[in-house]
XYZ file of C-alpha atoms in Angstrom:
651
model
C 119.746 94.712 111.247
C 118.585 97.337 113.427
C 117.992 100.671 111.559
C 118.961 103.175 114.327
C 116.673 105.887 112.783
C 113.417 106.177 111.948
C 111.520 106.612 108.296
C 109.419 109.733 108.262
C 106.736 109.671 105.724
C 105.194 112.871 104.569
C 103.232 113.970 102.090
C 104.866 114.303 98.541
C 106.081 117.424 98.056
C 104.877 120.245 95.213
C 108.366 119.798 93.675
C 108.309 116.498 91.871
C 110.005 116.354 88.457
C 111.403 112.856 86.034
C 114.917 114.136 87.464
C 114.671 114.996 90.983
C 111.697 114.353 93.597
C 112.449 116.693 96.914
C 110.600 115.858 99.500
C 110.926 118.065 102.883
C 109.919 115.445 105.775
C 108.094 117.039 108.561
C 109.727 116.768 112.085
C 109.088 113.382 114.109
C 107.756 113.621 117.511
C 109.565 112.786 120.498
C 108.906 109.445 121.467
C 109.120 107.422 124.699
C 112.065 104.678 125.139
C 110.325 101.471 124.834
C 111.812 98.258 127.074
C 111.724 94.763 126.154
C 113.321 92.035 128.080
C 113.924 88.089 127.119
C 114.839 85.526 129.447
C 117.034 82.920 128.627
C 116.177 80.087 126.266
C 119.111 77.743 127.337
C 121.682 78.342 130.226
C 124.588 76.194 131.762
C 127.964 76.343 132.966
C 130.924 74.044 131.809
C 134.042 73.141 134.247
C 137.154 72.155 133.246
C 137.771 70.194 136.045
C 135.251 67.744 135.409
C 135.082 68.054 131.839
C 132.669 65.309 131.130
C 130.730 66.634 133.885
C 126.755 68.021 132.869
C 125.002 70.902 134.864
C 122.502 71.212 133.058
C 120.025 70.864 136.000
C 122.157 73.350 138.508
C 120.875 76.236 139.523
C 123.679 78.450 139.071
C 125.966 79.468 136.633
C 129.967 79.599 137.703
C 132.798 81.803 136.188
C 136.005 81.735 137.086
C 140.112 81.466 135.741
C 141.659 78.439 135.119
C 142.798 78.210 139.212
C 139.269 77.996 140.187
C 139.248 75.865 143.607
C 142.945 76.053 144.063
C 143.220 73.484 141.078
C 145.812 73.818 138.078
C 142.927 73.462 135.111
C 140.019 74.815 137.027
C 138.243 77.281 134.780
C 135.024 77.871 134.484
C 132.500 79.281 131.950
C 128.346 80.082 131.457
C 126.975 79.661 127.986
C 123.316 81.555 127.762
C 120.944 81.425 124.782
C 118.343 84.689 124.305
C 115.773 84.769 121.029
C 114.997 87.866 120.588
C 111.731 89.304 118.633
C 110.118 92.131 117.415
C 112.352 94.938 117.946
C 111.345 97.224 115.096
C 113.517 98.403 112.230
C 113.472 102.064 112.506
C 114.433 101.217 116.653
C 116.837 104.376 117.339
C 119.202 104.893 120.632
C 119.748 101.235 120.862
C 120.828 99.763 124.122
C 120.985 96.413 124.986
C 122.698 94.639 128.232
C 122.773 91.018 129.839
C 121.354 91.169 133.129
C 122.376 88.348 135.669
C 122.051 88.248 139.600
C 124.744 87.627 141.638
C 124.406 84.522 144.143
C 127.572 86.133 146.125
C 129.035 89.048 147.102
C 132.507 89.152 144.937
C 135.199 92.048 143.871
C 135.504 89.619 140.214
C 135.317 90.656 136.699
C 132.666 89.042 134.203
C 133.650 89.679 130.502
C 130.882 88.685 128.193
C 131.878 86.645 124.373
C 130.218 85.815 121.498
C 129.771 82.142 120.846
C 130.634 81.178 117.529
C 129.963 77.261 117.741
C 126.489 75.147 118.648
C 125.891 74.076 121.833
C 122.715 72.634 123.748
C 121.871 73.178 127.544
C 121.709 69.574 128.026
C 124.116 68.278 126.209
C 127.331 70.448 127.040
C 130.118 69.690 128.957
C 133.499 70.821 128.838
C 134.645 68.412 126.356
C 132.113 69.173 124.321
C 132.108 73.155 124.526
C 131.181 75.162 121.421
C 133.840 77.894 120.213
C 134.260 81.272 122.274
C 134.974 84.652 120.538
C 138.581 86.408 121.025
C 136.928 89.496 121.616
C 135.001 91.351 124.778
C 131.839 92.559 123.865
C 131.165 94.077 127.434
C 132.331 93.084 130.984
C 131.349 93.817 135.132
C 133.669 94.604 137.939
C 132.044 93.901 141.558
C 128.913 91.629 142.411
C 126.392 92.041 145.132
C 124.624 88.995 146.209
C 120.792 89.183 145.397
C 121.283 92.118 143.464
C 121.401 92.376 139.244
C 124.545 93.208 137.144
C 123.769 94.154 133.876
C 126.560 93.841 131.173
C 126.372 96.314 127.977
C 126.222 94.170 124.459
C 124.434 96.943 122.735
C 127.516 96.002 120.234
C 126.636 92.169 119.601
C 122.806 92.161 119.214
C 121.675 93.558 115.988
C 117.891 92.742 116.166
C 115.984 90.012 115.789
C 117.663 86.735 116.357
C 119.208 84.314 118.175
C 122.089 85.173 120.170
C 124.563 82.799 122.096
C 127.058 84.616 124.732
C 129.450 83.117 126.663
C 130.456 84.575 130.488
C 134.140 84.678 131.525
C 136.387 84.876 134.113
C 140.200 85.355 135.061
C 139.478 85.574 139.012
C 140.150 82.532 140.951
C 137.149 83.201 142.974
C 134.068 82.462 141.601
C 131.171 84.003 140.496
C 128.115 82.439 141.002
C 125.371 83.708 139.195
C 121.794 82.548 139.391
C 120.455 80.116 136.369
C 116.958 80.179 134.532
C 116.602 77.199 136.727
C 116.220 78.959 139.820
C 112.631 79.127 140.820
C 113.152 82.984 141.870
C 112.590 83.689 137.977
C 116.491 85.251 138.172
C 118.302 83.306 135.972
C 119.809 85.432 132.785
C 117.831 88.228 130.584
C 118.538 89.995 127.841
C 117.121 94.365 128.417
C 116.659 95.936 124.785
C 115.804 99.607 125.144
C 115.242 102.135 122.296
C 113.604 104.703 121.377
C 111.919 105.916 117.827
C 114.440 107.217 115.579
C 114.579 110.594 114.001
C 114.522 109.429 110.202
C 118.085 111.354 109.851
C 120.734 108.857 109.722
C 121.615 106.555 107.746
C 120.949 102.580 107.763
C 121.262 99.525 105.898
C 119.774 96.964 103.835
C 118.737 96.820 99.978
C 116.706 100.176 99.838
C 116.895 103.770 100.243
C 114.786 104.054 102.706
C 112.587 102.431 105.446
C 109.951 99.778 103.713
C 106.646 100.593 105.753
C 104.970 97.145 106.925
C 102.545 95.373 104.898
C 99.931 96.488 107.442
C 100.520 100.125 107.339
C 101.198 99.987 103.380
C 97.461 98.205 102.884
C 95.895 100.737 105.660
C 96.142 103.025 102.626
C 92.692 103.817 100.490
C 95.633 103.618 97.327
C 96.233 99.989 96.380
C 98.978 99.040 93.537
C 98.343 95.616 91.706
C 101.109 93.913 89.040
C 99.616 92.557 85.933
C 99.971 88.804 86.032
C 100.550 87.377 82.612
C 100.432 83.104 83.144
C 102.510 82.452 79.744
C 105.592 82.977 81.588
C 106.155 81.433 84.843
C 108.838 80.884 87.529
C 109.370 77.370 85.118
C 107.299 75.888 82.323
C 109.472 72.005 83.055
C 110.875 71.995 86.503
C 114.705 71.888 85.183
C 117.584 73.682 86.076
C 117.789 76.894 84.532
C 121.033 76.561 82.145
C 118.875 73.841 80.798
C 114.906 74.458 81.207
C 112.627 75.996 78.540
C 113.081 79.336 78.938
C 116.933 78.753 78.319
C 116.460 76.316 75.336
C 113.507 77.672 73.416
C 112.538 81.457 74.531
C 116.424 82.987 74.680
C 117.986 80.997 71.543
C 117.352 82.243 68.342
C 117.385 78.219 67.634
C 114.583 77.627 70.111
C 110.821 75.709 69.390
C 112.252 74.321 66.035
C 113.809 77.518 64.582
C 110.582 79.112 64.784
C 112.002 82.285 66.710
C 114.790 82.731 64.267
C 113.584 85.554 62.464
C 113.604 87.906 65.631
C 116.682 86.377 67.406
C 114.587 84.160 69.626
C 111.217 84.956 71.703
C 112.669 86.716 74.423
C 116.104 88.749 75.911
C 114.755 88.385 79.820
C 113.344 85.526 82.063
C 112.333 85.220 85.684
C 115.518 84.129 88.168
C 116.322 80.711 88.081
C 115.738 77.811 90.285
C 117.239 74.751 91.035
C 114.324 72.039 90.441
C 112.002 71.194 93.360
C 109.947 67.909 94.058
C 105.797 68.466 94.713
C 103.827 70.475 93.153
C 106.621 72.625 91.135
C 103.650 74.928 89.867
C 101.980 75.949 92.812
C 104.742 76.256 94.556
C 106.331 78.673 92.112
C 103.458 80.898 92.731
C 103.663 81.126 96.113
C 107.147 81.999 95.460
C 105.988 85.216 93.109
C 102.919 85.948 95.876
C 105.809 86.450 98.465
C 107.850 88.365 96.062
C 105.063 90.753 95.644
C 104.298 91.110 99.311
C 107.908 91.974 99.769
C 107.797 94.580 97.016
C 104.484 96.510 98.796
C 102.284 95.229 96.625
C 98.210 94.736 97.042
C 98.039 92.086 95.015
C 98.152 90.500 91.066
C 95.752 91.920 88.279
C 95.491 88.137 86.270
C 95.028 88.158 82.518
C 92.774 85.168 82.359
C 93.746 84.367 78.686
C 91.071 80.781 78.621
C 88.639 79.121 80.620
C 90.052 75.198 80.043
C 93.852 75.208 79.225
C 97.132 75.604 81.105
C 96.512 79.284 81.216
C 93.229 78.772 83.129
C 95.055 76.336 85.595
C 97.779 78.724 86.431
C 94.980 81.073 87.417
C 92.982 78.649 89.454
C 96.939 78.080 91.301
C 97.399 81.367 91.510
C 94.248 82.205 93.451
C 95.331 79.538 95.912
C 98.868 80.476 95.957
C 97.341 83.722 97.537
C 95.236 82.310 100.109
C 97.471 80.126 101.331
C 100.599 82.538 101.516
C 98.655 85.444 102.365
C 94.605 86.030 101.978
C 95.265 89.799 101.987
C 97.009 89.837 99.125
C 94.330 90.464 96.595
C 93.306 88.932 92.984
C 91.970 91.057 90.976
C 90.296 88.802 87.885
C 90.840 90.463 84.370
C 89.303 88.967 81.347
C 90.893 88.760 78.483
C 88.545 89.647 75.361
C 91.756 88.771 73.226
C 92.022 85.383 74.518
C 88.145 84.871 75.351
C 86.818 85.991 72.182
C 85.200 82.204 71.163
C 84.205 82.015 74.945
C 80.240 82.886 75.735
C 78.449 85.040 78.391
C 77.548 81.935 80.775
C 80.771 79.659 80.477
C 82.597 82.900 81.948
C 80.648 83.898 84.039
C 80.712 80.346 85.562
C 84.750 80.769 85.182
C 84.573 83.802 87.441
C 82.297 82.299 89.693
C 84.345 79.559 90.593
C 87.172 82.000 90.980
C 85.588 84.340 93.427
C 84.638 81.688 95.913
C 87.805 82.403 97.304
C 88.914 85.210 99.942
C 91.827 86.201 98.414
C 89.767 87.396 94.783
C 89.085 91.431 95.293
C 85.703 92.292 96.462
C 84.729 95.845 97.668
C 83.229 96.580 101.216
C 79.924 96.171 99.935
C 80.838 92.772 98.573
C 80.740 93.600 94.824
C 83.409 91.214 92.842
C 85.527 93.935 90.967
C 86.346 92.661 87.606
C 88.610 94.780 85.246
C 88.640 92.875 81.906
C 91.453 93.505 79.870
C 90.561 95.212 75.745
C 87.065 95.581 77.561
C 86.092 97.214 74.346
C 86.401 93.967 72.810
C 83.018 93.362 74.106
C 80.367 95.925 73.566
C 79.121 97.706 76.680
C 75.326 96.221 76.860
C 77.606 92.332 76.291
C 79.018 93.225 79.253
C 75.678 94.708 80.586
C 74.024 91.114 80.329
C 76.911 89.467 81.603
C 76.884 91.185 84.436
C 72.863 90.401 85.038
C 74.018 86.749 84.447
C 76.918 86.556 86.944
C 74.078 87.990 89.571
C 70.811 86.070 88.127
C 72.763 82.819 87.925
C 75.381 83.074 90.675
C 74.611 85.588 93.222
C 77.572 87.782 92.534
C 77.346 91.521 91.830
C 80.001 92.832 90.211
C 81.562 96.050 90.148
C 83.511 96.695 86.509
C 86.651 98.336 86.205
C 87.290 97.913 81.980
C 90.928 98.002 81.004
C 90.966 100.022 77.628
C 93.297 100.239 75.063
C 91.543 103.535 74.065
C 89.800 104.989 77.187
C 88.602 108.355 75.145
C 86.522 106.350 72.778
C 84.594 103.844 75.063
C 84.094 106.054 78.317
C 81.075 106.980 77.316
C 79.547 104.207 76.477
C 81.061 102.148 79.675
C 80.093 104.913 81.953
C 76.943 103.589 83.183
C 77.851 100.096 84.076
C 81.330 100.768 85.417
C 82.961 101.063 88.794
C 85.902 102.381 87.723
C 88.178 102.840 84.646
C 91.527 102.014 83.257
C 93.882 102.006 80.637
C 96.646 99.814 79.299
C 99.182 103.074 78.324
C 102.144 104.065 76.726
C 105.683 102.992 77.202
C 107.582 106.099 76.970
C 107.928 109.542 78.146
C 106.269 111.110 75.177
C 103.053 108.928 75.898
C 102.953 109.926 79.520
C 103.486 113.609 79.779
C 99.642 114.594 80.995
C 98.115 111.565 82.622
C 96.612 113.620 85.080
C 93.476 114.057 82.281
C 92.368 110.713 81.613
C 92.163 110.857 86.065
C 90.502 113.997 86.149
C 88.046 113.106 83.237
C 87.528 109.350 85.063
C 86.698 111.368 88.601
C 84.755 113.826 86.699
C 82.283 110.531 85.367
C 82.208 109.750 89.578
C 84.209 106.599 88.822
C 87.676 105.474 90.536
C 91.169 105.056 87.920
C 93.518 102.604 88.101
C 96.690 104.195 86.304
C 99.083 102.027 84.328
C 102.713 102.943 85.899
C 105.202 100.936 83.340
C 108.924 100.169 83.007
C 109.543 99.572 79.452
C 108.119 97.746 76.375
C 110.573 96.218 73.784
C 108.790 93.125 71.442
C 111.106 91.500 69.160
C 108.350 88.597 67.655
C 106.370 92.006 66.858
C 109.344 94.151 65.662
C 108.565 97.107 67.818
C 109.980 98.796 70.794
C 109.256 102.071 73.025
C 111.971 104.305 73.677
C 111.720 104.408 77.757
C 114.459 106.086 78.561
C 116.247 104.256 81.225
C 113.799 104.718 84.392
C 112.446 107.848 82.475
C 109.287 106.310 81.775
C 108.432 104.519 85.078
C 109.159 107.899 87.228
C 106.744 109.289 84.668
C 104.169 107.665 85.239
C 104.507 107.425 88.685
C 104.823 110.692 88.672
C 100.796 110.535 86.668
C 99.475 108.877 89.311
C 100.924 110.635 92.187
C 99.920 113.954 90.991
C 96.813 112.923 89.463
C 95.440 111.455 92.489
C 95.001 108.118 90.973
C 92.828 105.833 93.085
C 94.468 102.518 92.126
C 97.570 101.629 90.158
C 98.064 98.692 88.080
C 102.047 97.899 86.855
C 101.869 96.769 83.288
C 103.141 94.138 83.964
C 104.736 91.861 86.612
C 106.049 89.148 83.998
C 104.897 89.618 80.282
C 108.821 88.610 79.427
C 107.425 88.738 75.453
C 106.981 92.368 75.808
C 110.208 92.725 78.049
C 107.391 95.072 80.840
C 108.112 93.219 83.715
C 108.708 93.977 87.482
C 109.593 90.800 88.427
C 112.505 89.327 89.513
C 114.618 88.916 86.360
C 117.883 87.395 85.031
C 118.495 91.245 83.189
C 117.170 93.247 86.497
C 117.370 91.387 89.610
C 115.047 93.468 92.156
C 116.136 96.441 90.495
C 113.114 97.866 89.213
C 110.424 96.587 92.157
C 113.473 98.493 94.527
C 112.836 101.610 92.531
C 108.991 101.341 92.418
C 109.021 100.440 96.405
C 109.913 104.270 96.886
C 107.532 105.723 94.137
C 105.114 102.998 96.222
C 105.248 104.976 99.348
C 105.528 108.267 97.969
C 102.086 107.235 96.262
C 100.607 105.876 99.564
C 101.817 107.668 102.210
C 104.193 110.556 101.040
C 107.186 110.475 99.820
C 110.270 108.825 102.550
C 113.075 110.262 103.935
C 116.162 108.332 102.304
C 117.875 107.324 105.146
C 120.709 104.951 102.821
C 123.227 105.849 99.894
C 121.786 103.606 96.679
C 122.920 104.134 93.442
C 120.878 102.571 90.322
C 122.639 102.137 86.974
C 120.643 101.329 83.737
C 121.378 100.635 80.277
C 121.079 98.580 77.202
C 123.642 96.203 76.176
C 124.009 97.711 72.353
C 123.538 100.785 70.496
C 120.011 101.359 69.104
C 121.108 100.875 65.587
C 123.680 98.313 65.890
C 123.713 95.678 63.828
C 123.158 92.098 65.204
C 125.833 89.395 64.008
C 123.101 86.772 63.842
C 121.238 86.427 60.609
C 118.107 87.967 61.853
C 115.635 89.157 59.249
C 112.786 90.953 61.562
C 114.252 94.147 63.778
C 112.650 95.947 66.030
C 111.916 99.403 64.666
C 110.614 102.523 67.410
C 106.924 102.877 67.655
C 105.368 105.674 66.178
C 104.689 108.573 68.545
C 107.509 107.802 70.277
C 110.001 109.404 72.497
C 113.346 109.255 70.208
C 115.573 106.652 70.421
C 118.623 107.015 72.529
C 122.103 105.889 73.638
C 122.109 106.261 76.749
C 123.784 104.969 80.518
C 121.985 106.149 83.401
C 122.710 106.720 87.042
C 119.485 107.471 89.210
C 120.520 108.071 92.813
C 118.471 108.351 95.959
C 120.904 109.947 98.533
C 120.857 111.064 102.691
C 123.294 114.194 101.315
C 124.861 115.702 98.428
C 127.784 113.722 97.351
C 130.327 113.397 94.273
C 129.020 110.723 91.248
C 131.877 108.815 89.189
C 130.860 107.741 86.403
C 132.664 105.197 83.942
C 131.406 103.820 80.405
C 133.611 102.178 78.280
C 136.898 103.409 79.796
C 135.613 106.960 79.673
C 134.945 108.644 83.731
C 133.247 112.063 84.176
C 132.368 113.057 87.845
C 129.137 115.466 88.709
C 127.624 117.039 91.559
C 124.654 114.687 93.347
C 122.158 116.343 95.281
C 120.419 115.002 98.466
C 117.315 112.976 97.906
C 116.413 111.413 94.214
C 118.091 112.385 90.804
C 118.497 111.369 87.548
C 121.965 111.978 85.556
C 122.703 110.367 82.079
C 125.808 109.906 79.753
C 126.707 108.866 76.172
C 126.409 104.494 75.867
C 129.571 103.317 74.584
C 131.270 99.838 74.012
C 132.647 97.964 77.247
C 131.702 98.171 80.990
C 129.625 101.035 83.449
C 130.087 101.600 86.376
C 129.368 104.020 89.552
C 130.890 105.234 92.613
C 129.018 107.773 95.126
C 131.893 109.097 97.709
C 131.395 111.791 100.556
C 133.528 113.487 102.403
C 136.247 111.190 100.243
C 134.548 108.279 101.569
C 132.554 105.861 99.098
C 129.086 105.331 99.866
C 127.862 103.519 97.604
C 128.864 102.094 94.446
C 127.857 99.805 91.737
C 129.246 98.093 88.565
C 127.152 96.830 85.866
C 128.102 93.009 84.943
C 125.854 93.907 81.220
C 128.910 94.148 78.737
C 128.090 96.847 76.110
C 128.883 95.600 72.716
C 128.632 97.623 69.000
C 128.515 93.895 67.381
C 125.147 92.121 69.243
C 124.464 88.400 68.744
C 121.108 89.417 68.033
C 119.180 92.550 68.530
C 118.510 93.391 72.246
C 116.656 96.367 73.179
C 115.923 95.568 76.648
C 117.037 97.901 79.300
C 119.183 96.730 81.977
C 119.418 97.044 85.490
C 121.490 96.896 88.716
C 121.785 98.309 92.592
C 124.340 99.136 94.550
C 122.908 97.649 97.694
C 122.075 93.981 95.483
């Protein structure tokens, strides 16, 4: 759809806090209307007088009533095909209109219909006519011959697309109107004028704002990669999802012999189902997460490379392709895994990478230097890595430039200071973990290296018995909120599908795109300043139980809150990202309570309680937006289910 308005991105604002981020856009400059025009694709005229009659070769186009030529069932009609292509999102002032010459000079009326049914140029006649909308979209009184009529559909075009229009008469002269047959290059176009919009209306689609392009989104120095964890897949067996692995062994308690049973089952979320799919299933489900990514604004996957010979290895290898066949500029950034490499020595991985980084879509910087950024680099001395970077050059030609991933920056920075690029940390999982990111940034700057910031939803592990108290999107607009004001150079989301840990972005069964929706904006703010929200969203987040509610299965290992932790809470949460102030409902378990939204982003929570949730965001007594959780809440869990969830009003 076209947005008639514009996005305006600025930079973000001093005012930035977890509840509200105001932004205050700068003013757009006036911009020049823009004109596009498409001929015809397809063109011909039907008659019913000679209904199994084709024109497709004529030159012309009749319209006329059903008396055309004195006869009793005369009528007439011209069908006319336009494709029309890249008219921008953010096109404001849109006007579009059908232009057609006139081969007489006539006092008739054209009226201009949608057509509803398929139809071919060549192989329409009257008999076989496609359906013809009730309604006008726009009509001409008076024809000049030799000179163009042009017929307003601003109404019936809506973008890009194919559009089929049908032209009508009730006249029993005829209109003759020149065909895309006619050598004079007059047949039928299709004029789409519009100028760039203001950013201060509203339009539609899934987000709050105006997506920049993947081009103007990667133009940015910033770049945000999603940990890629290969345990957990689109699908492990090809099968329908009521039925495949994840649904049989991972989410019952039951699953992989019983050996779950103790924590309810291995996991409480899973990627979004598929039906199953003939080829290469694997590679093609990657492909599928590549383009997910793209979509979301990413730069590309961080990869835990977990082994060097197994299925984890292969799903790397895929993954690599996956990227350079969907899209090379979508970047792989290879990450080591000392956990899962510790048996594996110096030369085998370096000849691992090196096979890797033989392809275009593996991250290099401008001066060709493969950046590596292996994960619990600390579980590796410094000088290890030292020599293994002397044998990746000595033995493969590759310089690399090191970006460790630590689980405790303060104590190794030192010691990885001379050999590193860059530095990173894994991070916490809840607001009490991330109130001052901005030091670890300022020390990493301060050693004249770049810092990739962990930015993280939530962390919930029933096989280890822990959780992190995120509170709702508290944590992830914290440490957004790290990088942003930190000046973070890169940003790594921990993670895109680690379902074991319950940190994923991904497309989920418990989140849909809710939470990639929600980073999108923090996204932008972080690349380009902060957008102006130019649609009414509503998100609404919450667990499914109480914190300390009892599970009806017989489990015998709960999750208890990490130590350090922000405390435990009950709560349902509605974060909105608004064009004006407007008036929240808010149900939970039968209980409403209405506040006062302001204009932009905010954050509003109330008490969890047994039942449904639900949200409704009216203006001016009009609803705007409004969404309702399909999560029951229940005091009396099967099993114990920590896992936030999540859901959009425009999903």
């Amino acid at each position: 759809m076209i947005n008639r308005h514009r996005t305006l991105l600025t930079a973000v604002a001093a005012l930035v806090t977890l509840g509200t981020v105001a932004v205050a856009p700068a003013q757009a400059s006036v911009a020049a209307p823009v004109t596009v025009t498409f001929a015809a694709t397809e063109d011909v005229f039907v008659s019913q007088a000679e209904p199994a009659k084709s024109f497709a070769t004529a030159t012309w186009l009749s319209v006329c009533g059903s008396g055309c030529g004195s006869a009793t069932a005369g009528q007439r009609l011209g069908l006319t095909r336009f494709k029309v292509t890249g008219i921008p999102a953010d096109a404001e002032d849109v006007k579009v209109t059908l232009d057609v010459v006139s081969a007489r000079t006539t006092a008739t009326t054209v009226s201009v219909r949608e057509v509803t049914g398929s139809w071919t140029e060549a192989a329409t006649t009257w008999n076989t006519r496609p359906a013809v909308g009730t309604g006008v979209v726009g009509s001409h009184t008076g024809f000049t011959a030799g000179a163009t009529a042009k017929l307003d559909v601003s109404s019936a075009v809506d973008g890009d697309g194919t559009y089929d229009f049908a032209l009508t008469g009730t006249s029993d002269t005829t209109t003759v109107l020149m065909s895309s047959r006619e050598t004079g290059d007059r047949g039928p176009k299709l004029t789409v004028t519009y100028t760039p919009g203001s950013g201060d209306g509203q339009t539609a689609g899934p987000l709050p704002f105006t997506l920049p392009g993947t081009a103007a989104l990667r133009a940015s120095g910033k770049k945000v990669f999603a940990h890629y964890f290969t345990p957990y897949p689109l699908s492990l067996d090809n099968a329908a999802p009521e039925n495949d692995y994840y649904a049989r062994n991972y989410l019952k308690p039951e699953g992989e012999s019983g050996k779950h049973a103790a924590y309810g089952g291995l996991l409480r979320d899973r990627p979004t189902g598929r039906d199953p799919i003939s080829g290469d299933y694997a590679l093609a489900d990657l492909k599928t997460e590549v383009r997910q990514a793209v979509a979301a604004g990413l730069d590309g996957f961080t990869v835990d490379i977990l082994s060097v010979t197994s299925a984890h290895w292969t799903r790397v290898q895929n993954l690599v392709k996956a990227a350079e066949a969907v899209d090379p500029g979508f970047k792989i950034v290879l990450m080591p895994d000392t956990n899962g490499l510790a048996s594996v020595d110096a030369a085998t991985l370096a000849s691992a990478i090196a096979k890797l980084a033989a392809s275009k879509s593996v991250l290099r910087l401008a001066d060709d230097r493969l950046v590596v950024a292996p994960f619990k680099a600390e579980g590796r001395t410094a000088s290890w890595w030292a020599d293994w970077m002397k044998t990746m050059e000595s033995a493969h030609g590759i310089k690399v430039a090191l970006v460790p991933c630590f689980l405790d920056f303060g104590k190794n920075r030192d010691a990885f200071a001379p050999i590193s690029y860059g530095f990173s940390n894994w991070g916490g999982r809840n607001p009490a973990a991330n109130a001052n990111l901005t030091a670890n940034i300022t020390t990493a700057h301060g050693l004249g290296k770049i810092w990739m910031q962990p930015v993280s939803v939530q962390d919930e592990r029933p096989n280890q018995g822990v959780f992190d108290e995120a509170g709702n999107t508290e944590n992830l607009r914290a440490t957004w909120k790290g990088a942003i004001d930190g000046k973070a150079d890169w940003v790594q989301l921990t993670t895109w599908n680690d379902y074991s840990e319950n940190t994923q972005f991904a497309p989920s069964r418990n989140a849909g795109w809710t939470y990639l929706d929600i980073n999108a904006y923090y996204l932008t703010c972080y690349k380009l300043g902060c957008p102006k929200i130019t649609n009414d969203v509503a998100y609404l987040t919450h667990r499914v139980q109480p914190v300390a509610a009892a599970p009806t299965y017989a489990q015998t290992k709960l999750m208890k809150l990490r130590g350090g932790s922000t405390a435990a809470r009950d709560t349902v949460e509605v974060l909105s990202m608004l064009t004006a102030a407007a008036k929240v409902s808010v149900t939970v378990g039968g209980t409403t309570q209405t506040y006062d939204a302001p204009a932009g982003v905010s954050a509003r929570t109330f008490p969890l309680k047994p039942g449904t949730a639900s949200a409704t965001v009216t203006r001016s007594s009009a609803t705007v937006a409004k969404v309702v959780s399909p999560y029951a809440i229940s005091a009396t869990p099967y099993v114990q289910d920590l896992h936030y969830r999540a859901v959009s009003s425009d999903r």
